[in-house]
Amino acid sequence: MIFIPHNCENLIQHIFHTAIHTPELHHHAMKKRTVIITGATSGIGKTAAHRFAAEGHNVIMACRNLEKAGIVKQEIIDVSGNDQVTAIKLDVSSSESVASFCNTFRQQYPKLDVLIHNAAYFDHGASYKLSRDNLELTFATNVFGPFLMTHQLRDSLRKSDDARILHAGSNIIKHFFNPKLHIGFDNLQGEHPESASFKVYNSYRDSKMALLMLTFRMAREFEPDGIRVNMLQINGATMSEETLQRVTPGYRLVARTQNLFFRPPEFMAEHYLAICTSDQFRNVTGQLINHRREPMQPGVENPGPLEQIRQAVGADRYPRYALDKEEADNVWELCNRLGSTHLRFPG
Ligand SMILES: NC(=O)c1ccc[n+]([C@@H]2O[C@H](COP(=O)([O-])OP(=O)(O)OC[C@H]3O[C@@H](n4cnc5c(N)ncnc54)[C@H](OP(=O)(O)O)[C@@H]3O)[C@@H](O)[C@H]2O)c1
C-alpha cells in the first residue's frame, strides 16, 4: 500500500491498459511445483493461490485465520478443479507459529519449490503494537517472520531442483530516494511505546526496504544451494474493503482514491506466477523486479533535480540506499541475533 504521489505512472498505464494485461507465460512442459503462499486469504495472495492452482501446482496457503482460509481453499478447488490445495495455520508475526507451520509442512511434504512471502502488516494509522515475541508488529510480520520462515524451510528448498523465493515489495521504498532517510528500527521491542512519532506507515516503509536488503543478501547466501531469491516491486493493487477498514479514515480516503487507479490483484498475481515458475526467471536471483518484469537498477549517483524526479516517478530505479553495506549488515545481524534466540540455523 502506498500513499505518496508517485502514481503518475499508474495513471498513465491505467489509461492505456483498460483491460487486464496478462501476458502468456512461455513455459514449456510446466512442472508441478509445491508452492507456499503466505497471506492467501485476500488480495494478491488469494488471487495468486487461484492462479497457481489453476496451473495444477500443489498450493499451500499459509494463513492466520483457518476458517477464512478454508472457505477460500474450497473456492479455489471448485474453480480450478485442482484438489491439491491445503491451508496450514501461520501467523508469520509469531516465531512459535512459524516453527509450528514449518514442522507441519516438513512432515507432509518432501520438498519445497516456491516460497512466496506475500503477507504483510500495514494497518496505517494504528497505534504501536508488539507481536507475541515482543517485537514491533510491522517488523515482526514483514521482516523477521519471513526471515525465520525461510531459514526453517531452507532444507526443504534445497531438495528442489528449481527453488525460488519471492518477497512482496512496495513502491513505498521510493521514500529512500531522500538521502537523509534511514531505516529506524530503534523501537523494536517497545523501547519507547508512548512515542507520539511512531507511525505504522514509516515502519512499513522501513520494513519493505529491510526486506529488499535481505533479498539481496539471501540471494548471495543461498546461491550455493541453487535457491533463487527475488523481490517484486508492487506498485499498487486494488485493496479489498476489509483491508481498507483496517486503516484509519484519513488513510482510507487516500487508499480509496488510489484504488481507482490501481490494477486488480490478478495483475500482480500473474507476476508471482511468472517469476516463480517461468523459464525466463529460472536463473534470475538477487533482483528487484518491476511490474514490467524487468530487473530494476540502483539509482544514479548524485542525481540532478530532473533525474531525481524521473527516478521517483519511474519504475526502473530503486534507491541506492538498498546497497548501503553497513545498513544492510545491520538488518542481517539484527535478524540473525533475534533468530538465534528462536532457531538454530542449519549448516
Ligand atoms: N495492494 C497494494 O496496493 C500493495 C502495494 C504495495 C505492496 N503491496 C504488498 O503486497 C502484499 C499483498 O498485499 P494485499 O494488498 O494483497 O494485502 P491484503 O489484501 O490486505 O492481504 C494481506 C494478507 O496477509 C495476511 N496477513 C496479515 N498479517 C498476517 C500474519 N501475521 N500472518 C499471516 N498472514 C497475515 C492477511 O490475512 P487475513 O486475511 O487473516 O487478514 C491477508 O491474507 C503485501 O506484502 C503488501 O505489502 C500491496
Short mmCIF file of N, CA and C in Angstrom, two decimals, residues 32 34 49 56 97-99 112 146 222 224-226 343:
data_model
loop_
_atom_site.label_atom_id
_atom_site.label_comp_id
_atom_site.label_asym_id
_atom_site.label_seq_id
_atom_site.Cartn_x
_atom_site.Cartn_y
_atom_site.Cartn_z
N LYS A 32 4.99 -29.55 -12.11
CA LYS A 32 4.13 -29.29 -10.96
C LYS A 32 5.01 -28.92 -9.76
N THR A 34 5.54 -27.47 -5.66
CA THR A 34 4.94 -27.31 -4.33
C THR A 34 5.20 -25.86 -3.91
N ALA A 49 -3.00 -17.69 -5.24
CA ALA A 49 -3.33 -19.09 -4.90
C ALA A 49 -4.25 -19.67 -5.98
N GLY A 56 -2.22 -26.14 -11.93
CA GLY A 56 -2.01 -27.52 -11.50
C GLY A 56 -0.96 -27.70 -10.41
N SER A 97 4.49 -19.78 15.90
CA SER A 97 3.61 -20.18 14.81
C SER A 97 4.44 -20.53 13.56
N VAL A 98 5.50 -19.76 13.31
CA VAL A 98 6.38 -20.06 12.16
C VAL A 98 6.96 -21.45 12.32
N ALA A 99 7.45 -21.74 13.54
CA ALA A 99 8.08 -23.06 13.79
C ALA A 99 7.05 -24.17 13.61
N LEU A 112 10.23 -28.32 -1.04
CA LEU A 112 9.51 -27.08 -1.34
C LEU A 112 10.15 -26.44 -2.56
N PRO A 146 9.27 -13.57 7.90
CA PRO A 146 9.73 -14.18 6.64
C PRO A 146 11.17 -14.69 6.73
N PHE A 222 22.24 -18.01 -0.43
CA PHE A 222 21.57 -19.24 -0.86
C PHE A 222 22.01 -19.72 -2.25
N PRO A 224 24.78 -21.08 -3.29
CA PRO A 224 25.35 -22.43 -3.37
C PRO A 224 24.29 -23.54 -3.33
N ASP A 225 23.13 -23.23 -2.74
CA ASP A 225 22.05 -24.22 -2.68
C ASP A 225 21.19 -24.20 -3.93
N GLY A 226 21.49 -23.27 -4.83
CA GLY A 226 20.66 -23.15 -6.05
C GLY A 226 19.30 -22.54 -5.77
N LEU A 343 15.84 -19.96 16.78
CA LEU A 343 16.12 -21.14 15.97
C LEU A 343 17.61 -21.40 15.89
#
